Amino acid sequence: DTWRYAFEEAMDEVQGVFAQKFKEEIEANSDHEIQLFPFGTLGESADVMEQAQSGILQFVDQSPGFTGALIPEAQVFFVPYLLPQDEDQLASFFENSVAINELFPPLYEEQGLKLLTMFPEGEVMMTTQEPVTSPEDLNEVKFRVMTNPLLVGSYQAFGATPTPLPWGEVYGALQTGIIQGQENPAFFIESTKMYEVTDHITRTGHNNFTTAVMANLDFYEGLSEEDKTLVQDAIDVAFDHIIEYQKGLTEESLAKIKEAKPSITITTLTEEQRQPFMDTADEVEAEFLEIGGDQAEEILNQLKEDLEAASGES
Ligand code: 6CS
């Protein structure tokens, strides 16, 4: 039989590399086949999620940037400066987190989804048409964010005018001036040529992109024990692969951007310049506790504990 797996990126982008590894493992170890659907083949993230919930798709990769609209607790990933940038610490956190491995799965199940894994996709950077060194520089800047209420709140706190849009509209909106900025990891800024329609990259260090791989719950529960193990093992192999694959990717991607567009500026904000952005974290955290669902507080506290544990291990 054939299992359908959709993701929000192209085949050679991070989610695609993960999906290809998953497919390779499943097909090498069983008679099942995986059919991959990259971004653009089945609609926007919101459309794809409906297909996964209804069982048209067996697997889906969707980041909390979109799932946060469905599962309010998943918005926790948009409290600024919560996640570290250290790659080893992040990998250990995602692998061992009690919040991710125990608290989130029942919340995804309520939406008909079996949460299989979450993994990091890299440091999130702002790309804008004017330079940004302080929140004042974001004043009046229409800044595209994923359709996640807390991410909207976070950019409001940063002083920008957040504009939630599905991914497919971002390039055109920057080109026509409807928006003047967006955020994403370096590999994605490079592969989707965001540098063609923005002139400045700013490393504020406020987040690392998180994504999640899920199965349709009824499909997953209908699998034999053997197939469940097959799926879990393939997820574990793909997780290790994607962590390894991303080593050095941020710097390589920035170098490619600089080569393609020498006039682009890439600015890493100093601790002092970051401070006013960091100062918004408490306010955004408070907003999360308001809008993050019944388990917001439990998830936030557990996540902080898990991060603390991961910082000790790496
Ligand atoms: O900004 C976005 O919407 C997209 N960013 C990434 C890194 N992956 C998929 C997502 O749709």
CSV table of C-alpha atoms and ligand atoms in Angstrom, one decimal:
chain,number,residue,atom,x,y,z
A,1,ASP,CA,0.0,0.0,0.0
A,2,THR,CA,1.0,3.6,-0.4
A,3,TRP,CA,1.2,6.1,2.5
A,4,ARG,CA,0.9,9.8,1.6
A,5,TYR,CA,3.2,12.3,3.3
A,6,ALA,CA,2.9,16.1,2.8
A,7,PHE,CA,5.3,18.8,4.0
A,8,GLU,CA,5.5,22.6,3.9
A,9,GLU,CA,8.8,22.9,2.0
A,10,ALA,CA,10.5,21.8,-1.2
A,11,MET,CA,12.1,18.3,-1.6
A,12,ASP,CA,15.6,19.6,-1.0
A,13,GLU,CA,14.7,21.8,2.0
A,14,VAL,CA,15.0,20.6,5.6
A,15,GLN,CA,11.4,19.2,5.9
A,16,GLY,CA,12.0,17.5,2.5
A,17,VAL,CA,15.3,16.0,3.5
A,18,PHE,CA,13.6,14.6,6.6
A,19,ALA,CA,10.7,13.2,4.6
A,20,GLN,CA,13.0,11.6,2.1
A,21,LYS,CA,15.0,9.9,4.8
A,22,PHE,CA,11.7,8.7,6.4
A,23,LYS,CA,10.5,7.3,3.0
A,24,GLU,CA,13.9,5.6,2.4
A,25,GLU,CA,13.7,3.8,5.8
A,26,ILE,CA,10.1,2.7,5.5
A,27,GLU,CA,10.6,1.4,2.0
A,28,ALA,CA,13.9,-0.4,2.9
A,29,ASN,CA,12.2,-2.1,5.9
A,30,SER,CA,8.7,-3.0,4.6
A,31,ASP,CA,6.5,-3.4,1.6
A,32,HIS,CA,4.8,0.0,2.2
A,33,GLU,CA,5.5,2.8,-0.2
A,34,ILE,CA,5.6,6.5,0.7
A,35,GLN,CA,4.4,9.2,-1.7
A,36,LEU,CA,5.8,12.6,-1.0
A,37,PHE,CA,4.0,15.8,-1.5
A,38,PRO,CA,6.2,18.9,-1.2
A,39,PHE,CA,4.9,22.5,-0.8
A,40,GLY,CA,2.7,23.7,-3.6
A,41,THR,CA,1.3,20.3,-4.6
A,42,LEU,CA,-1.7,20.2,-2.2
A,43,GLY,CA,-2.3,23.8,-1.3
A,44,GLU,CA,-1.2,25.9,1.7
A,45,SER,CA,-0.4,24.6,5.2
A,46,ALA,CA,-3.9,25.0,6.4
A,47,ASP,CA,-5.3,23.0,3.4
A,48,VAL,CA,-2.8,20.2,4.0
A,49,MET,CA,-3.7,20.0,7.7
A,50,GLU,CA,-7.3,19.5,6.8
A,51,GLN,CA,-6.3,16.7,4.5
A,52,ALA,CA,-4.2,15.1,7.3
A,53,GLN,CA,-7.0,15.4,9.8
A,54,SER,CA,-9.5,13.8,7.4
A,55,GLY,CA,-7.2,10.9,6.5
A,56,ILE,CA,-6.6,11.8,2.9
A,57,LEU,CA,-3.0,12.1,4.0
A,58,GLN,CA,-1.4,9.6,6.4
A,59,PHE,CA,1.6,11.9,7.4
A,60,VAL,CA,2.1,15.6,7.5
A,61,ASP,CA,4.9,17.9,8.6
A,62,GLN,CA,3.5,21.2,9.8
A,63,SER,CA,5.2,23.7,12.0
A,64,PRO,CA,3.6,25.2,15.2
A,65,GLY,CA,3.6,28.4,13.3
A,66,PHE,CA,0.5,27.1,11.6
A,67,THR,CA,-0.7,24.4,14.1
A,68,GLY,CA,-0.8,27.0,16.8
A,69,ALA,CA,-4.1,28.2,15.4
A,70,LEU,CA,-5.5,24.7,16.0
A,71,ILE,CA,-3.7,23.7,19.2
A,72,PRO,CA,-3.3,26.9,21.3
A,73,GLU,CA,-0.6,25.3,23.5
A,74,ALA,CA,1.7,24.8,20.4
A,75,GLN,CA,2.1,28.6,20.3
A,76,VAL,CA,4.6,28.3,23.2
A,77,PHE,CA,7.3,28.0,20.5
A,78,PHE,CA,6.8,31.7,19.8
A,79,VAL,CA,7.7,33.1,23.2
A,80,PRO,CA,10.9,35.0,22.2
A,81,TYR,CA,14.3,33.9,23.5
A,82,LEU,CA,12.8,30.7,25.0
A,83,LEU,CA,14.7,28.3,22.8
A,84,PRO,CA,18.5,28.4,22.7
A,85,GLN,CA,20.6,28.6,19.5
A,86,ASP,CA,23.1,26.0,20.5
A,87,GLU,CA,22.5,23.0,18.1
A,88,ASP,CA,23.5,20.3,20.5
A,89,GLN,CA,21.4,21.6,23.2
A,90,LEU,CA,18.4,22.0,20.9
A,91,ALA,CA,18.8,18.4,19.6
A,92,SER,CA,19.0,17.0,23.1
A,93,PHE,CA,16.0,19.1,24.1
A,94,PHE,CA,13.8,17.9,21.2
A,95,GLU,CA,14.8,14.3,21.8
A,96,ASN,CA,14.3,14.2,25.5
A,97,SER,CA,11.7,16.9,26.3
A,98,VAL,CA,8.8,15.7,28.5
A,99,ALA,CA,6.6,18.5,27.2
A,100,ILE,CA,7.1,17.4,23.6
A,101,ASN,CA,7.1,13.6,24.2
A,102,GLU,CA,4.4,13.4,26.9
A,103,LEU,CA,2.4,16.6,27.3
A,104,PHE,CA,1.9,17.5,23.6
A,105,PRO,CA,0.8,14.2,22.2
A,106,PRO,CA,-2.7,14.1,23.9
A,107,LEU,CA,-3.3,17.7,22.7
A,108,TYR,CA,-2.5,16.6,19.1
A,109,GLU,CA,-4.7,13.5,19.6
A,110,GLU,CA,-7.7,15.8,20.3
A,111,GLN,CA,-7.2,17.1,16.8
A,112,GLY,CA,-7.0,13.6,15.3
A,113,LEU,CA,-3.3,13.7,15.0
A,114,LYS,CA,-0.5,11.4,16.3
A,115,LEU,CA,2.5,13.6,17.1
A,116,LEU,CA,5.6,11.6,16.0
A,117,THR,CA,8.4,14.1,16.5
A,118,MET,CA,9.4,17.7,16.6
A,119,PHE,CA,12.7,19.0,15.3
A,120,PRO,CA,14.6,22.3,14.9
A,121,GLU,CA,15.1,23.9,11.5
A,122,GLY,CA,17.6,26.6,12.4
A,123,GLU,CA,18.0,30.1,13.8
A,124,VAL,CA,15.2,32.4,12.7
A,125,MET,CA,16.3,35.7,11.1
A,126,MET,CA,14.5,38.8,10.0
A,127,THR,CA,14.8,39.9,6.4
A,128,THR,CA,13.6,43.5,5.8
A,129,GLN,CA,13.8,46.2,3.2
A,130,GLU,CA,15.3,48.7,5.7
A,131,PRO,CA,18.0,47.9,8.3
A,132,VAL,CA,16.9,46.8,11.8
A,133,THR,CA,18.9,47.3,14.9
A,134,SER,CA,16.2,48.2,17.4
A,135,PRO,CA,12.4,47.8,17.8
A,136,GLU,CA,12.0,51.4,16.6
A,137,ASP,CA,13.2,50.3,13.2
A,138,LEU,CA,10.2,48.0,13.0
A,139,ASN,CA,7.8,50.9,13.6
A,140,GLU,CA,5.3,50.9,10.7
A,141,VAL,CA,7.0,47.9,9.1
A,142,LYS,CA,4.3,45.4,7.9
A,143,PHE,CA,6.0,42.2,8.9
A,144,ARG,CA,4.8,38.9,7.6
A,145,VAL,CA,4.4,36.2,10.2
A,146,MET,CA,2.9,32.7,10.0
A,147,THR,CA,-0.8,32.5,11.0
A,148,ASN,CA,-0.2,32.1,14.7
A,149,PRO,CA,-1.8,34.5,17.2
A,150,LEU,CA,1.1,34.5,19.6
A,151,LEU,CA,3.6,35.2,16.8
A,152,VAL,CA,1.4,38.2,15.9
A,153,GLY,CA,1.6,39.2,19.6
A,154,SER,CA,5.3,38.8,19.6
A,155,TYR,CA,5.9,41.0,16.6
A,156,GLN,CA,3.5,43.6,18.1
A,157,ALA,CA,5.7,43.6,21.2
A,158,PHE,CA,8.7,44.1,18.9
A,159,GLY,CA,7.0,47.2,17.6
A,160,ALA,CA,6.1,46.0,14.1
A,161,THR,CA,2.8,45.7,12.4
A,162,PRO,CA,2.5,41.9,12.1
A,163,THR,CA,0.8,40.6,9.0
A,164,PRO,CA,-0.2,36.9,9.1
A,165,LEU,CA,0.0,35.3,5.7
A,166,PRO,CA,0.3,31.8,4.3
A,167,TRP,CA,3.7,31.1,2.9
A,168,GLY,CA,2.7,31.1,-0.8
A,169,GLU,CA,1.9,34.8,-0.7
A,170,VAL,CA,5.1,36.1,0.9
A,171,TYR,CA,7.4,36.6,-2.1
A,172,GLY,CA,4.8,38.5,-4.0
A,173,ALA,CA,3.7,40.6,-1.0
A,174,LEU,CA,7.4,41.7,-0.5
A,175,GLN,CA,7.8,42.4,-4.2
A,176,THR,CA,4.7,44.6,-4.4
A,177,GLY,CA,5.4,46.3,-1.1
A,178,ILE,CA,2.3,45.0,0.8
A,179,ILE,CA,4.8,43.9,3.5
A,180,GLN,CA,8.3,45.0,4.2
A,181,GLY,CA,9.7,42.1,6.2
A,182,GLN,CA,9.5,38.4,7.1
A,183,GLU,CA,11.4,35.9,9.3
A,184,ASN,CA,12.8,32.5,8.5
A,185,PRO,CA,15.9,30.3,9.0
A,186,ALA,CA,18.8,31.1,6.7
A,187,PHE,CA,18.5,27.9,4.5
A,188,PHE,CA,14.9,28.9,3.7
A,189,ILE,CA,15.8,32.6,3.0
A,190,GLU,CA,18.4,31.3,0.6
A,191,SER,CA,16.4,28.5,-1.2
A,192,THR,CA,13.2,30.6,-1.6
A,193,LYS,CA,15.2,33.7,-2.7
A,194,MET,CA,13.8,36.0,0.0
A,195,TYR,CA,17.1,38.0,-0.5
A,196,GLU,CA,15.8,39.1,-3.9
A,197,VAL,CA,12.9,41.0,-2.3
A,198,THR,CA,14.6,42.2,1.0
A,199,ASP,CA,17.9,43.9,1.5
A,200,HIS,CA,18.9,43.3,5.1
A,201,ILE,CA,19.2,40.2,7.3
A,202,THR,CA,19.1,40.7,11.0
A,203,ARG,CA,20.1,38.1,13.5
A,204,THR,CA,18.1,39.0,16.6
A,205,GLY,CA,18.5,35.5,18.1
A,206,HIS,CA,14.9,35.5,19.2
A,207,ASN,CA,13.9,32.0,18.0
A,208,ASN,CA,14.8,28.8,16.3
A,209,PHE,CA,12.3,27.3,13.8
A,210,THR,CA,10.4,24.3,15.2
A,211,THR,CA,8.5,21.9,13.1
A,212,ALA,CA,6.4,18.8,13.9
A,213,VAL,CA,5.7,15.5,12.0
A,214,MET,CA,2.4,13.9,12.6
A,215,ALA,CA,0.3,10.9,11.4
A,216,ASN,CA,-3.5,10.8,11.0
A,217,LEU,CA,-4.5,9.3,14.4
A,218,ASP,CA,-7.1,6.8,13.0
A,219,PHE,CA,-4.5,5.6,10.5
A,220,TYR,CA,-1.8,5.3,13.1
A,221,GLU,CA,-4.0,3.5,15.6
A,222,GLY,CA,-5.1,1.0,12.9
A,223,LEU,CA,-1.5,0.0,12.2
A,224,SER,CA,-0.1,-3.4,13.5
A,225,GLU,CA,2.4,-3.2,16.4
A,226,GLU,CA,5.0,-4.1,13.9
A,227,ASP,CA,4.1,-1.2,11.6
A,228,LYS,CA,4.0,1.2,14.5
A,229,THR,CA,7.5,0.2,15.4
A,230,LEU,CA,8.5,0.6,11.8
A,231,VAL,CA,7.2,4.2,11.8
A,232,GLN,CA,8.8,5.1,15.1
A,233,ASP,CA,12.1,3.7,14.0
A,234,ALA,CA,12.0,5.5,10.7
A,235,ILE,CA,11.2,8.7,12.5
A,236,ASP,CA,14.2,8.2,14.9
A,237,VAL,CA,16.6,7.6,11.9
A,238,ALA,CA,15.2,10.7,10.1
A,239,PHE,CA,15.6,12.8,13.3
A,240,ASP,CA,19.2,11.9,13.7
A,241,HIS,CA,19.8,12.5,10.0
A,242,ILE,CA,18.2,15.9,10.0
A,243,ILE,CA,20.2,17.0,13.0
A,244,GLU,CA,23.4,15.9,11.3
A,245,TYR,CA,22.3,17.4,7.9
A,246,GLN,CA,21.9,20.8,9.4
A,247,LYS,CA,25.4,21.1,10.9
A,248,GLY,CA,27.0,24.2,9.3
A,249,LEU,CA,23.9,24.8,7.1
A,250,THR,CA,23.1,28.3,8.5
A,251,GLU,CA,26.6,29.7,7.7
A,252,GLU,CA,26.7,27.9,4.3
A,253,SER,CA,23.3,29.4,3.4
A,254,LEU,CA,24.3,32.9,4.5
A,255,ALA,CA,27.5,32.6,2.4
A,256,LYS,CA,25.4,31.6,-0.6
A,257,ILE,CA,23.1,34.5,-0.1
A,258,LYS,CA,26.0,36.9,0.1
A,259,GLU,CA,27.4,35.5,-3.1
A,260,ALA,CA,24.1,35.8,-4.9
A,261,LYS,CA,23.5,39.3,-3.6
A,262,PRO,CA,26.7,41.0,-2.4
A,263,SER,CA,24.9,44.2,-1.4
A,264,ILE,CA,22.8,42.4,1.2
A,265,THR,CA,23.7,43.3,4.8
A,266,ILE,CA,23.8,40.5,7.4
A,267,THR,CA,23.9,41.9,10.9
A,268,THR,CA,24.2,40.0,14.2
A,269,LEU,CA,22.8,42.2,16.9
A,270,THR,CA,25.0,42.7,19.9
A,271,GLU,CA,23.7,41.7,23.4
A,272,GLU,CA,23.0,45.4,24.0
A,273,GLN,CA,21.0,45.8,20.8
A,274,ARG,CA,19.1,42.5,21.6
A,275,GLN,CA,18.1,43.7,25.0
A,276,PRO,CA,15.0,45.7,24.1
A,277,PHE,CA,13.8,42.7,22.0
A,278,MET,CA,14.5,40.4,25.0
A,279,ASP,CA,12.6,42.7,27.2
A,280,THR,CA,9.4,41.8,25.4
A,281,ALA,CA,9.7,38.1,26.4
A,282,ASP,CA,7.8,38.5,29.7
A,283,GLU,CA,4.9,40.3,28.1
A,284,VAL,CA,4.6,37.7,25.3
A,285,GLU,CA,4.9,34.9,27.9
A,286,ALA,CA,2.0,36.4,29.8
A,287,GLU,CA,0.0,36.6,26.6
A,288,PHE,CA,0.8,32.9,26.0
A,289,LEU,CA,-0.7,32.1,29.4
A,290,GLU,CA,-3.8,34.0,28.4
A,291,ILE,CA,-4.3,32.5,24.9
A,292,GLY,CA,-2.3,29.2,25.1
A,293,GLY,CA,-5.2,27.0,26.1
A,294,ASP,CA,-5.9,25.0,29.3
A,295,GLN,CA,-2.5,23.5,29.6
A,296,ALA,CA,-0.5,26.6,28.7
A,297,GLU,CA,1.1,27.0,32.1
A,298,GLU,CA,2.0,23.3,32.5
A,299,ILE,CA,3.5,23.2,29.0
A,300,LEU,CA,5.5,26.4,29.6
A,301,ASN,CA,6.9,25.3,32.9
A,302,GLN,CA,7.7,21.8,31.7
A,303,LEU,CA,9.4,23.2,28.6
A,304,LYS,CA,11.6,25.4,30.7
A,305,GLU,CA,12.5,22.5,32.9
A,306,ASP,CA,13.3,20.4,29.8
A,307,LEU,CA,15.5,23.2,28.4
A,308,GLU,CA,17.3,23.5,31.6
A,309,ALA,CA,18.0,19.7,31.6
A,310,ALA,CA,19.2,19.9,27.9
A,311,SER,CA,21.6,22.7,28.8
A,312,GLY,CA,23.2,20.5,31.4
A,313,GLU,CA,23.7,17.6,28.9
A,314,SER,CA,25.3,19.4,26.0
B,1,6CS,O1,7.5,30.8,6.8
B,1,6CS,C1,6.9,29.8,6.5
B,1,6CS,O2,5.7,29.8,6.3
B,1,6CS,C2,7.7,28.5,6.2
B,1,6CS,N1,8.9,28.5,6.8
B,1,6CS,C3,9.6,27.4,6.8
B,1,6CS,C4,11.1,27.3,7.3
B,1,6CS,N2,9.1,26.2,6.5
B,1,6CS,C5,7.7,26.1,6.1
B,1,6CS,C6,6.9,27.3,6.4
B,1,6CS,O3,5.7,27.3,5.7
